[in-house]
CSV table of C-alpha atoms in Angstrom, one decimal:
chain,number,residue,atom,x,y,z
U,1,MET,CA,24.8,22.2,-12.2
U,2,LEU,CA,22.9,19.0,-13.3
U,3,ARG,CA,25.2,16.1,-14.9
U,4,ALA,CA,23.4,13.3,-16.2
U,5,GLU,CA,26.6,10.1,-17.4
U,6,ARG,CA,24.8,7.8,-19.1
U,7,LEU,CA,21.6,7.7,-17.8
U,8,LYS,CA,19.5,4.7,-19.0
U,9,THR,CA,15.8,4.7,-18.8
U,10,ALA,CA,13.6,2.1,-20.9
U,11,GLY,CA,13.1,2.5,-24.0
U,12,LEU,CA,16.4,4.9,-25.0
U,13,PRO,CA,19.8,5.3,-25.1
U,14,PRO,CA,22.1,6.1,-22.6
U,15,LEU,CA,22.5,9.7,-22.3
U,16,SER,CA,24.9,12.3,-21.4
U,17,PHE,CA,24.2,15.5,-20.8
U,18,GLU,CA,24.6,18.9,-18.7
U,19,VAL,CA,23.0,21.7,-17.7
U,20,ALA,CA,24.2,24.8,-16.2
U,21,ASN,CA,22.6,26.6,-13.3
U,22,GLY,CA,20.8,29.3,-15.1
U,23,GLU,CA,20.6,27.2,-18.0
U,24,CYS,CA,17.2,25.4,-19.9
U,25,LEU,CA,17.6,22.1,-21.5
U,26,VAL,CA,14.0,21.4,-23.6
U,27,VAL,CA,13.5,17.8,-23.9
U,28,GLU,CA,11.7,17.4,-27.2
U,29,GLY,CA,10.1,13.5,-29.1
U,30,PRO,CA,7.4,12.5,-30.3
U,31,SER,CA,4.9,11.0,-27.6
U,32,GLY,CA,5.7,8.0,-26.1
U,33,ALA,CA,10.0,8.8,-27.0
U,34,GLY,CA,10.6,8.6,-22.6
U,35,LYS,CA,10.8,12.4,-22.5
U,36,THR,CA,8.7,11.8,-18.8
U,37,ARG,CA,10.1,9.2,-18.1
U,38,LEU,CA,13.7,11.0,-18.2
U,39,LEU,CA,12.6,13.5,-16.1
U,40,ARG,CA,11.0,11.0,-13.7
U,41,ALA,CA,14.6,8.9,-13.4
U,42,ILE,CA,17.0,12.0,-12.9
U,43,ALA,CA,13.8,12.8,-10.0
U,44,ASP,CA,15.1,9.3,-8.7
U,45,LEU,CA,11.4,8.6,-9.0
U,46,ASP,CA,12.3,5.3,-11.4
U,47,ALA,CA,15.4,3.7,-11.2
U,48,ALA,CA,17.9,3.6,-13.3
U,49,PRO,CA,21.4,2.6,-13.8
U,50,GLY,CA,24.1,5.6,-14.9
U,51,GLN,CA,24.3,8.4,-13.0
U,52,VAL,CA,23.1,12.0,-12.0
U,53,PHE,CA,24.8,14.9,-10.4
U,54,VAL,CA,23.8,17.6,-8.8
U,55,ASP,CA,26.9,20.5,-7.8
U,56,GLY,CA,29.1,17.4,-8.4
U,57,ALA,CA,27.5,15.3,-5.4
U,58,GLU,CA,25.6,11.9,-6.9
U,59,ARG,CA,22.2,11.0,-6.1
U,60,ARG,CA,22.9,8.1,-4.3
U,61,GLU,CA,25.0,9.7,-2.0
U,62,MET,CA,22.6,11.1,-0.2
U,63,ALA,CA,19.1,9.7,0.4
U,64,ALA,CA,16.0,10.0,-1.9
U,65,THR,CA,14.3,12.6,0.3
U,66,ARG,CA,17.3,15.0,0.0
U,67,TRP,CA,17.8,14.1,-3.6
U,68,ARG,CA,14.1,15.3,-4.2
U,69,GLN,CA,14.3,18.3,-2.3
U,70,LEU,CA,16.9,19.3,-4.6
U,71,VAL,CA,16.1,17.8,-8.0
U,72,ARG,CA,11.9,18.1,-8.1
U,73,TYR,CA,9.9,17.1,-10.3
U,74,ALA,CA,6.7,18.6,-11.4
U,75,ALA,CA,3.8,16.0,-13.8
U,76,ALA,CA,2.3,17.1,-16.1
U,77,GLU,CA,-0.9,16.5,-14.8
U,78,PRO,CA,-0.8,17.3,-10.9
U,79,GLN,CA,-1.9,15.3,-8.2
U,80,TRP,CA,-3.4,16.8,-4.5
U,81,TRP,CA,-3.4,14.5,-1.6
U,82,THR,CA,-5.3,17.3,1.0
U,83,ASP,CA,-8.7,18.8,0.7
U,84,THR,CA,-6.9,22.3,-0.1
U,85,PRO,CA,-4.2,23.6,-1.5
U,86,ARG,CA,-2.6,25.0,1.6
U,87,GLU,CA,-2.4,22.5,3.3
U,88,ALA,CA,0.0,20.6,0.7
U,89,MET,CA,2.1,23.6,0.9
U,90,PRO,CA,5.4,23.6,3.4
U,91,ASP,CA,5.1,24.9,6.9
U,92,GLY,CA,6.4,28.1,8.0
U,93,PRO,CA,4.2,31.7,8.2
U,94,GLN,CA,7.7,33.1,5.8
U,95,VAL,CA,6.8,30.2,3.7
U,96,MET,CA,3.6,30.8,3.1
U,97,ALA,CA,4.1,34.7,2.9
U,98,ARG,CA,5.8,33.4,-0.6
U,99,VAL,CA,3.4,31.2,-1.5
U,100,GLU,CA,1.1,33.4,-1.8
U,101,ARG,CA,3.0,36.2,-3.7
U,102,MET,CA,3.7,33.5,-5.7
U,103,ALA,CA,0.4,32.4,-6.2
U,104,ALA,CA,-0.6,36.3,-7.0
U,105,SER,CA,2.2,36.2,-9.2
U,106,LEU,CA,0.4,32.8,-11.4
U,107,GLY,CA,-2.7,35.0,-11.5
U,108,VAL,CA,-4.1,32.8,-9.0
U,109,ALA,CA,-6.0,34.6,-5.4
U,110,PRO,CA,-4.4,34.4,-2.3
U,111,GLU,CA,-8.3,33.0,-1.0
U,112,LEU,CA,-8.4,29.5,-3.8
U,113,LEU,CA,-5.5,27.7,-1.4
U,114,ASP,CA,-8.2,27.7,1.1
U,115,ARG,CA,-10.9,26.4,-1.4
U,116,PRO,CA,-11.4,21.8,-1.7
U,117,VAL,CA,-9.3,21.1,-4.8
U,118,SER,CA,-12.2,19.4,-6.4
U,119,LEU,CA,-13.3,22.7,-6.8
U,120,LEU,CA,-10.7,24.5,-8.6
U,121,SER,CA,-10.2,24.5,-12.0
U,122,THR,CA,-7.8,22.3,-14.0
U,123,GLY,CA,-5.3,25.6,-15.3
U,124,GLU,CA,-5.8,26.8,-11.1
U,125,ARG,CA,-4.6,22.7,-10.2
U,126,GLN,CA,-1.9,23.3,-12.6
U,127,ARG,CA,-0.3,26.7,-11.7
U,128,LEU,CA,-0.9,26.1,-7.9
U,129,ALA,CA,1.1,22.4,-8.5
U,130,LEU,CA,4.0,25.0,-10.2
U,131,VAL,CA,4.1,27.4,-6.8
U,132,ARG,CA,4.1,24.3,-4.6
U,133,ALA,CA,7.3,22.2,-6.4
U,134,VAL,CA,9.5,25.7,-6.7
U,135,VAL,CA,8.4,27.5,-3.6
U,136,ASP,CA,11.6,25.2,-1.0
U,137,GLU,CA,14.2,26.5,-3.6
U,138,PRO,CA,15.2,23.4,-5.6
U,139,ARG,CA,18.3,23.3,-7.3
U,140,VAL,CA,17.0,21.6,-10.5
U,141,LEU,CA,13.4,21.8,-12.0
U,142,LEU,CA,12.2,19.3,-14.3
U,143,LEU,CA,9.4,20.4,-15.5
U,144,ASP,CA,6.6,18.3,-17.7
U,145,GLU,CA,3.9,19.8,-20.0
U,146,PRO,CA,4.1,23.0,-17.2
U,147,THR,CA,1.9,25.5,-19.8
U,148,ALA,CA,-0.3,22.9,-21.1
U,149,SER,CA,-4.2,23.4,-19.7
U,150,LEU,CA,-3.6,26.9,-18.9
U,151,ASP,CA,-5.1,29.7,-21.3
U,152,VAL,CA,-2.2,31.9,-23.3
U,153,GLY,CA,-2.2,34.5,-21.0
U,154,SER,CA,-1.5,32.4,-17.9
U,155,ALA,CA,0.6,30.3,-19.8
U,156,ALA,CA,3.0,34.1,-20.7
U,157,LEU,CA,2.7,34.0,-16.2
U,158,VAL,CA,3.9,30.9,-15.8
U,159,GLU,CA,7.1,31.2,-18.4
U,160,GLU,CA,8.1,34.5,-16.1
U,161,LEU,CA,8.2,32.2,-13.7
U,162,ILE,CA,10.5,30.5,-14.7
U,163,ARG,CA,12.2,33.0,-16.2
U,164,PHE,CA,12.4,34.1,-13.2
U,165,GLN,CA,13.7,31.0,-11.7
U,166,LEU,CA,16.2,30.8,-13.9
U,167,LEU,CA,18.1,33.9,-13.0
U,168,ALA,CA,17.7,32.8,-9.6
U,169,GLY,CA,20.0,30.3,-10.5
U,170,ARG,CA,18.1,26.8,-10.9
U,171,ALA,CA,18.8,24.8,-13.7
U,172,VAL,CA,15.5,23.7,-16.0
U,173,VAL,CA,14.6,20.6,-17.4
U,174,LEU,CA,11.6,21.8,-19.7
U,175,VAL,CA,9.3,19.8,-21.6
U,176,SER,CA,6.5,21.4,-23.6
U,177,HIS,CA,4.7,20.9,-26.7
U,178,ASP,CA,4.2,24.3,-26.7
U,179,THR,CA,7.2,25.1,-29.2
U,180,GLY,CA,7.1,29.0,-28.4
U,181,LEU,CA,7.3,28.2,-25.0
U,182,ALA,CA,10.4,26.0,-25.8
U,183,ALA,CA,12.1,28.1,-28.0
U,184,ARG,CA,12.2,31.5,-26.3
U,185,LEU,CA,13.3,29.4,-23.1
U,186,ALA,CA,15.9,27.1,-24.6
U,187,HIS,CA,19.6,27.4,-24.3
U,188,ALA,CA,20.1,23.7,-25.4
U,189,ARG,CA,18.3,20.9,-27.0
U,190,LEU,CA,17.7,17.0,-26.1
U,191,GLN,CA,16.3,15.5,-29.5
U,192,LEU,CA,15.0,12.1,-28.2
U,193,ALA,CA,14.3,9.3,-31.3
U,194,PRO,CA,10.6,8.7,-32.1
U,195,PRO,CA,9.7,5.1,-29.9
U,196,VAL,CA,10.8,1.6,-31.5
U,197,THR,CA,7.6,-0.7,-32.3
U,198,PRO,CA,8.8,-3.5,-31.2
U,199,ARG,CA,9.0,-5.6,-34.5
U,200,ARG,CA,6.7,-8.8,-34.7
U,201,ALA,CA,8.3,-11.9,-35.7
U,202,THR,CA,6.6,-13.3,-38.7
U,203,GLY,CA,8.1,-16.1,-39.0
U,204,VAL,CA,9.9,-18.9,-37.0
U,205,MET,CA,13.7,-19.7,-37.8
U,206,PRO,CA,15.2,-22.9,-36.8
R,1,MET,CA,-24.4,-29.0,34.6
R,2,THR,CA,-23.0,-31.9,33.1
R,3,TYR,CA,-21.8,-32.7,29.4
R,4,VAL,CA,-23.7,-35.0,27.3
R,5,PRO,CA,-22.7,-36.3,24.4
R,6,ILE,CA,-23.3,-36.4,21.0
R,7,GLU,CA,-24.3,-39.9,19.4
R,8,LEU,CA,-23.7,-40.6,15.9
R,9,SER,CA,-27.3,-41.3,15.4
R,10,GLY,CA,-27.9,-37.9,17.1
R,11,LEU,CA,-25.6,-35.7,14.2
R,12,ALA,CA,-27.5,-38.2,11.5
R,13,LEU,CA,-30.7,-36.7,12.7
R,14,ALA,CA,-29.5,-33.7,12.8
R,15,SER,CA,-28.0,-33.9,8.5
R,16,VAL,CA,-32.1,-33.3,8.0
R,17,LEU,CA,-31.8,-29.7,8.4
R,18,LEU,CA,-29.2,-29.4,5.8
R,19,ILE,CA,-31.3,-32.0,3.7
R,20,LEU,CA,-34.1,-29.4,3.9
R,21,SER,CA,-31.4,-26.8,2.5
R,22,GLY,CA,-30.4,-28.5,-0.1
R,23,ALA,CA,-34.0,-29.7,-0.9
R,24,ILE,CA,-34.9,-25.7,-1.1
R,25,SER,CA,-32.5,-25.4,-3.2
R,26,LEU,CA,-33.9,-28.5,-5.9
R,27,TRP,CA,-37.4,-26.9,-5.6
R,28,TYR,CA,-36.2,-23.4,-6.1
R,29,ARG,CA,-33.5,-24.9,-9.0
R,30,LEU,CA,-30.7,-22.5,-7.3
R,31,GLY,CA,-28.2,-24.9,-8.5
R,32,LEU,CA,-27.2,-25.5,-5.3
R,33,GLU,CA,-27.8,-28.9,-4.4
R,34,ARG,CA,-24.5,-29.9,-5.5
R,35,SER,CA,-22.3,-27.4,-4.1
R,36,ILE,CA,-24.4,-27.6,-0.5
R,37,ALA,CA,-23.4,-31.5,-0.6
R,38,VAL,CA,-19.5,-30.6,-1.3
R,39,ALA,CA,-19.3,-28.4,1.1
R,40,ALA,CA,-21.1,-30.4,3.8
R,41,VAL,CA,-18.9,-33.6,2.9
R,42,ARG,CA,-15.8,-31.2,3.5
R,43,MET,CA,-16.7,-29.7,6.6
R,44,VAL,CA,-17.3,-33.2,8.0
R,45,VAL,CA,-13.7,-34.5,7.2
R,46,GLN,CA,-12.0,-32.0,7.9
R,47,LEU,CA,-13.9,-31.6,11.4
R,48,ALA,CA,-13.8,-35.0,11.9
R,49,VAL,CA,-9.5,-35.2,10.6
R,50,ILE,CA,-9.1,-31.9,13.1
R,51,GLY,CA,-10.7,-33.4,15.8
R,52,LEU,CA,-8.7,-37.2,15.8
R,53,VAL,CA,-5.6,-35.3,14.9
R,54,LEU,CA,-5.6,-32.9,18.1
R,55,LYS,CA,-7.2,-35.9,20.2
R,56,PHE,CA,-3.9,-37.5,19.3
R,57,ILE,CA,-1.7,-34.1,20.6
R,58,PHE,CA,-3.6,-33.5,23.6
R,59,GLU,CA,-2.9,-37.7,24.5
R,60,VAL,CA,0.7,-37.5,23.3
R,61,ASP,CA,1.5,-33.9,25.0
R,62,ALA,CA,4.9,-33.6,23.3
R,63,PRO,CA,6.2,-30.2,22.3
R,64,LEU,CA,6.9,-31.5,19.0
R,65,TRP,CA,4.0,-32.1,17.9
R,66,THR,CA,2.2,-29.4,19.4
R,67,ALA,CA,5.0,-26.6,17.5
R,68,LEU,CA,4.3,-29.4,14.6
R,69,PHE,CA,0.4,-28.2,14.5
R,70,ALA,CA,1.5,-24.5,14.5
R,71,LEU,CA,3.4,-24.8,11.9
R,72,LEU,CA,0.4,-26.6,9.8
R,73,MET,CA,-2.0,-23.3,11.1
R,74,LEU,CA,0.9,-21.2,9.7
R,75,ALA,CA,1.1,-22.2,6.3
R,76,ALA,CA,-2.8,-22.3,5.9
R,77,THR,CA,-2.6,-19.1,7.2
R,78,GLY,CA,-0.6,-17.8,4.2
R,79,TYR,CA,-2.8,-19.8,2.0
R,80,GLU,CA,-5.8,-18.0,3.0
R,81,VAL,CA,-4.7,-14.0,3.4
R,82,THR,CA,-3.0,-15.1,-0.2
R,83,SER,CA,-5.5,-16.6,-2.2
R,84,ARG,CA,-7.9,-13.9,-1.3
R,85,GLN,CA,-6.3,-10.7,-2.5
R,86,ASP,CA,-8.1,-9.3,-5.2
R,87,ARG,CA,-4.2,-7.8,-6.3
R,88,ARG,CA,-1.4,-9.9,-4.9
R,89,ILE,CA,2.4,-8.7,-4.1
R,90,LYS,CA,4.3,-11.1,-6.2
R,91,GLY,CA,6.4,-14.1,-4.6
R,92,TRP,CA,7.4,-15.2,-1.7
R,93,GLN,CA,7.0,-12.0,0.3
R,94,ALA,CA,3.4,-12.2,-0.7
R,95,PHE,CA,3.1,-15.7,2.0
R,96,ALA,CA,5.5,-13.9,4.2
R,97,LEU,CA,3.2,-11.1,4.6
R,98,GLY,CA,0.2,-13.2,4.8
R,99,ALA,CA,1.5,-15.5,7.2
R,100,GLY,CA,4.0,-13.7,9.1
R,101,PRO,CA,1.9,-11.1,11.1
R,102,PRO,CA,-1.2,-13.5,12.0
R,103,PHE,CA,1.6,-15.8,13.2
R,104,ALA,CA,3.7,-14.0,15.1
R,105,ALA,CA,1.4,-11.6,16.8
R,106,GLY,CA,-1.3,-14.5,17.7
R,107,LEU,CA,1.1,-16.7,19.6
R,108,VAL,CA,2.6,-13.5,21.2
R,109,ALA,CA,-0.8,-12.7,22.4
R,110,THR,CA,-1.2,-16.6,23.1
R,111,VAL,CA,2.3,-17.4,24.9
R,112,PHE,CA,0.7,-14.2,27.5
R,113,ALA,CA,-2.5,-16.2,28.0
R,114,THR,CA,-1.3,-19.0,28.8
R,115,THR,CA,2.2,-18.1,31.1
R,116,ALA,CA,0.0,-15.4,32.9
R,117,VAL,CA,-3.6,-15.1,32.5
R,118,ILE,CA,-4.6,-18.8,32.8
R,119,GLY,CA,-1.2,-19.6,34.3
R,120,ASN,CA,-1.8,-23.4,32.9
R,121,ASP,CA,1.5,-25.6,33.7
R,122,PRO,CA,3.0,-26.4,31.3
R,123,TRP,CA,2.5,-23.5,29.7
R,124,TYR,CA,2.6,-25.1,26.3
R,125,ALA,CA,0.2,-27.2,27.3
R,126,PRO,CA,-1.7,-28.1,23.6
R,127,ARG,CA,-4.8,-27.8,25.3
R,128,PHE,CA,-4.8,-24.9,25.7
R,129,LEU,CA,-2.4,-23.0,23.6
R,130,LEU,CA,-3.7,-24.6,20.2
R,131,PRO,CA,-6.9,-23.7,20.3
R,132,VAL,CA,-6.7,-20.0,22.0
R,133,LEU,CA,-3.6,-19.5,19.1
R,134,GLY,CA,-6.3,-21.0,16.7
R,135,MET,CA,-8.6,-17.7,17.4
R,136,MET,CA,-6.0,-15.8,17.5
R,137,ILE,CA,-4.9,-16.3,14.7
R,138,GLY,CA,-8.4,-16.3,12.5
R,139,ASN,CA,-9.2,-13.4,13.6
R,140,ALA,CA,-5.1,-11.4,13.7
R,141,LEU,CA,-6.0,-13.2,9.7
R,142,SER,CA,-9.3,-11.4,8.4
R,143,GLY,CA,-7.9,-8.0,9.5
R,144,VAL,CA,-4.5,-8.4,8.1
R,145,SER,CA,-6.1,-9.1,4.5
R,146,LEU,CA,-8.4,-6.6,5.2
R,147,VAL,CA,-5.3,-4.5,5.1
R,148,LEU,CA,-4.0,-6.0,2.9
R,149,ASP,CA,-6.5,-5.1,0.2
R,150,THR,CA,-6.9,-1.6,1.3
R,151,VAL,CA,-3.1,-0.9,0.8
R,152,THR,CA,-2.9,-2.1,-2.6
R,153,GLU,CA,-5.7,-1.2,-4.1
R,154,GLY,CA,-5.2,2.4,-2.6
R,155,LEU,CA,-1.7,2.7,-3.4
R,156,SER,CA,-2.7,1.3,-7.2
R,157,ARG,CA,-5.7,3.9,-7.1
R,158,GLU,CA,-3.4,7.0,-5.7
R,159,GLN,CA,-0.7,6.6,-7.5
R,160,ALA,CA,0.2,9.8,-8.5
R,161,ALA,CA,-0.9,11.8,-5.5
R,162,VAL,CA,1.5,9.0,-3.9
R,163,GLU,CA,3.8,10.2,-6.6
R,164,ALA,CA,3.4,13.5,-6.0
R,165,ARG,CA,4.5,13.4,-2.5
R,166,LEU,CA,7.5,11.5,-3.0
R,167,ALA,CA,8.7,14.4,-6.2
R,168,LEU,CA,8.2,16.6,-3.2
R,169,GLY,CA,11.2,14.7,-1.2
R,170,HIS,CA,8.6,13.3,1.3
R,171,SER,CA,9.2,9.8,2.4
R,172,ARG,CA,7.6,6.9,1.8
R,173,PHE,CA,6.0,6.7,5.1
R,174,GLU,CA,5.1,10.3,5.2
R,175,ALA,CA,3.8,9.3,0.8
R,176,ALA,CA,2.0,6.4,2.2
R,177,SER,CA,0.3,7.6,5.6
R,178,GLY,CA,-3.0,8.2,4.5
R,179,VAL,CA,-3.4,4.4,2.6
R,180,LEU,CA,-1.6,3.3,5.5
R,181,ARG,CA,-4.8,4.4,8.2
R,182,ARG,CA,-7.1,3.9,6.2
R,183,ALA,CA,-5.6,0.5,6.1
R,184,LEU,CA,-5.0,0.1,9.8
R,185,LYS,CA,-8.5,1.5,10.1
R,186,SER,CA,-10.4,-1.2,7.9
R,187,GLY,CA,-7.7,-3.8,9.9
R,188,LEU,CA,-9.5,-3.7,13.2
R,189,MET,CA,-13.1,-2.6,12.3
R,190,PRO,CA,-13.7,-6.3,12.9
R,191,ILE,CA,-12.7,-6.8,16.1
R,192,LEU,CA,-14.9,-4.0,16.7
R,193,THR,CA,-18.0,-4.9,16.0
R,194,ALA,CA,-17.2,-8.3,17.4
R,195,MET,CA,-16.7,-6.6,20.9
R,196,ALA,CA,-19.7,-4.4,20.1
R,197,ALA,CA,-21.8,-7.2,19.4
R,198,ALA,CA,-20.9,-9.6,21.7
R,199,GLY,CA,-23.8,-11.3,24.0
R,200,VAL,CA,-26.3,-8.5,22.1
R,201,VAL,CA,-26.1,-9.8,18.7
R,202,SER,CA,-24.8,-13.5,19.2
R,203,LEU,CA,-23.2,-15.4,21.6
R,204,PRO,CA,-19.7,-16.0,20.4
R,205,GLY,CA,-18.9,-19.7,19.5
R,206,MET,CA,-16.2,-20.1,22.3
R,207,MET,CA,-19.1,-19.8,24.9
R,208,THR,CA,-21.6,-21.4,23.8
R,209,GLY,CA,-19.4,-24.3,23.9
R,210,GLN,CA,-18.1,-23.6,27.3
R,211,ILE,CA,-22.1,-23.4,28.6
R,212,LEU,CA,-22.9,-26.6,26.2
R,213,ALA,CA,-19.8,-28.4,28.3
R,214,GLY,CA,-21.2,-27.6,31.3
R,215,ILE,CA,-19.4,-24.8,33.0
R,216,SER,CA,-21.2,-22.1,34.4
R,217,PRO,CA,-22.2,-19.3,32.3
R,218,VAL,CA,-20.5,-16.7,33.8
R,219,GLN,CA,-17.5,-18.6,34.4
R,220,ALA,CA,-17.9,-19.0,30.2
R,221,ALA,CA,-17.9,-14.7,29.8
R,222,LYS,CA,-14.9,-14.6,32.2
R,223,TYR,CA,-13.1,-16.6,29.5
R,224,GLN,CA,-14.8,-15.1,26.5
R,225,VAL,CA,-14.0,-11.1,27.5
R,226,MET,CA,-10.2,-12.9,27.6
R,227,ILE,CA,-10.0,-14.0,24.5
R,228,MET,CA,-11.8,-10.6,23.3
R,229,PHE,CA,-9.1,-9.5,24.7
R,230,LEU,CA,-6.6,-10.9,23.4
R,231,ILE,CA,-7.8,-10.9,20.0
R,232,ALA,CA,-7.8,-6.9,19.7
R,233,GLY,CA,-4.1,-7.2,21.0
R,234,SER,CA,-3.1,-9.8,19.0
R,235,THR,CA,-5.7,-7.9,15.8
R,236,GLY,CA,-4.1,-4.7,16.0
R,237,LEU,CA,-0.5,-5.9,16.3
R,238,ALA,CA,-0.7,-7.8,13.3
R,239,VAL,CA,-2.4,-5.2,11.3
R,240,LEU,CA,-0.3,-2.9,12.5
R,241,MET,CA,2.8,-5.7,11.2
R,242,ALA,CA,1.3,-5.9,7.8
R,243,GLY,CA,0.2,-2.4,7.4
R,244,ILE,CA,4.0,-1.7,7.8
R,245,GLY,CA,5.4,-4.5,6.2
R,246,SER,CA,2.6,-4.5,2.2
R,247,ILE,CA,4.2,-0.5,2.5
R,248,LEU,CA,7.6,-0.8,3.0
R,249,LEU,CA,7.4,-4.3,0.3
R,250,LEU,CA,5.5,-1.8,-2.0
R,251,THR,CA,8.2,0.6,-1.6
R,252,ASP,CA,11.7,0.7,-2.1
R,253,ASP,CA,14.9,2.4,0.1
R,254,ARG,CA,15.3,4.9,-3.0
R,255,HIS,CA,11.6,6.2,-1.5
R,256,ARG,CA,9.9,5.0,-4.8
R,257,LEU,CA,6.6,3.5,-5.7
R,258,ARG,CA,7.1,-0.2,-6.1
R,259,LEU,CA,3.7,-1.2,-8.2
R,260,ASP,CA,5.8,-3.3,-10.1
R,261,ARG,CA,5.6,-5.8,-6.8
R,262,LEU,CA,2.1,-6.7,-7.7
R,263,ALA,CA,0.7,-9.4,-10.0
R,264,ALA,CA,-1.8,-8.5,-12.6
R,265,LYS,CA,-5.2,-8.4,-11.0
R,266,GLY,CA,-6.8,-11.6,-10.9
């Protein structure tokens, strides 16, 4: 279970919320409202005052590397640091078998794992990044626009994967502009207010 | 073979060549004559001052003055490295990161040389210590400059890829390993080139100096080889310290990338 207590990110009031295992919280709000910043703060990629718990343990009680094993942030525009996707996957023969199975379930042929990342399509990269994010079984998934650059068919496969993760007891926080996807998966919603534009000073007060 | 001193009149004669390059600038309207004149005057003043200061320090031969001069070199190193950076790290850390590694590594190599290799007595005699230290720092400084440039540039450009690794639970050094390796490589390149070119492309300055001072070329070559070894060692050490230090400064103990600690480009 994921629980946030007065989590404060830039431009947002302190937020408190809970996401039970097997539940999906959809974070909504216009562009610039701070959806990505909120996900990054939960993953502890940005410093943010307040508390975040997973199964009762606060993020500062463990090493950040351990925290991000439990709480996995999948960015909207996934990046690769290796030549091929396979090299960026966790090691181990069992893991690799699971990687190939998951890739296939998302409609990505296992051969593509050995193709240079630069030759893959945006959609293929996005789906493989999702595989990379969930294959080592984190407890909490923070998904930022997981279907943004996918066609309808692939998006349906990704939705199926998220559903499967929920059935497996993961807590999911989802940011998506796909209202259909959000409506079908959401157990709860968090609505962020539009960003406040800084008021311009019009006169000098004495 | 003896040492032949140069008279001031000789220097005046040599300056004719400087006037020649000024004349070229005038002839082709390069607009550089002013810069040439300023640079030349600066160079003369700097070298005259350093000559006099070193003469004084060698004569008093007191550890305190030697240490003071070394401190001056430390400050100059920090200034030189930070002023060369394209994207600087904010605050005093930039200075510490620029000055610390070249000076510390240079000092280690120099003390090693004067105690174990040259074996002059006492080991802190300024005549040995200061010139060797200067050469160590000067070379380590260019390596460290390259390292800092590569790290700040690399982390900014590959921010998304580094953060992708952090998000997967990799440590800050795992996430930055590609950038760090490239930085160390570029920092070690100048000394590699210098060793490869030594004696073939150009005669190293120190060896030239010793030969002009009447030392046998074989002896001068031996000295140069020792200096090259020392430079290689101290540059390697300085480059490593600067690489690790800059990664530590641009990340934090929660394994976050902290590009907010970089000053704006300029």
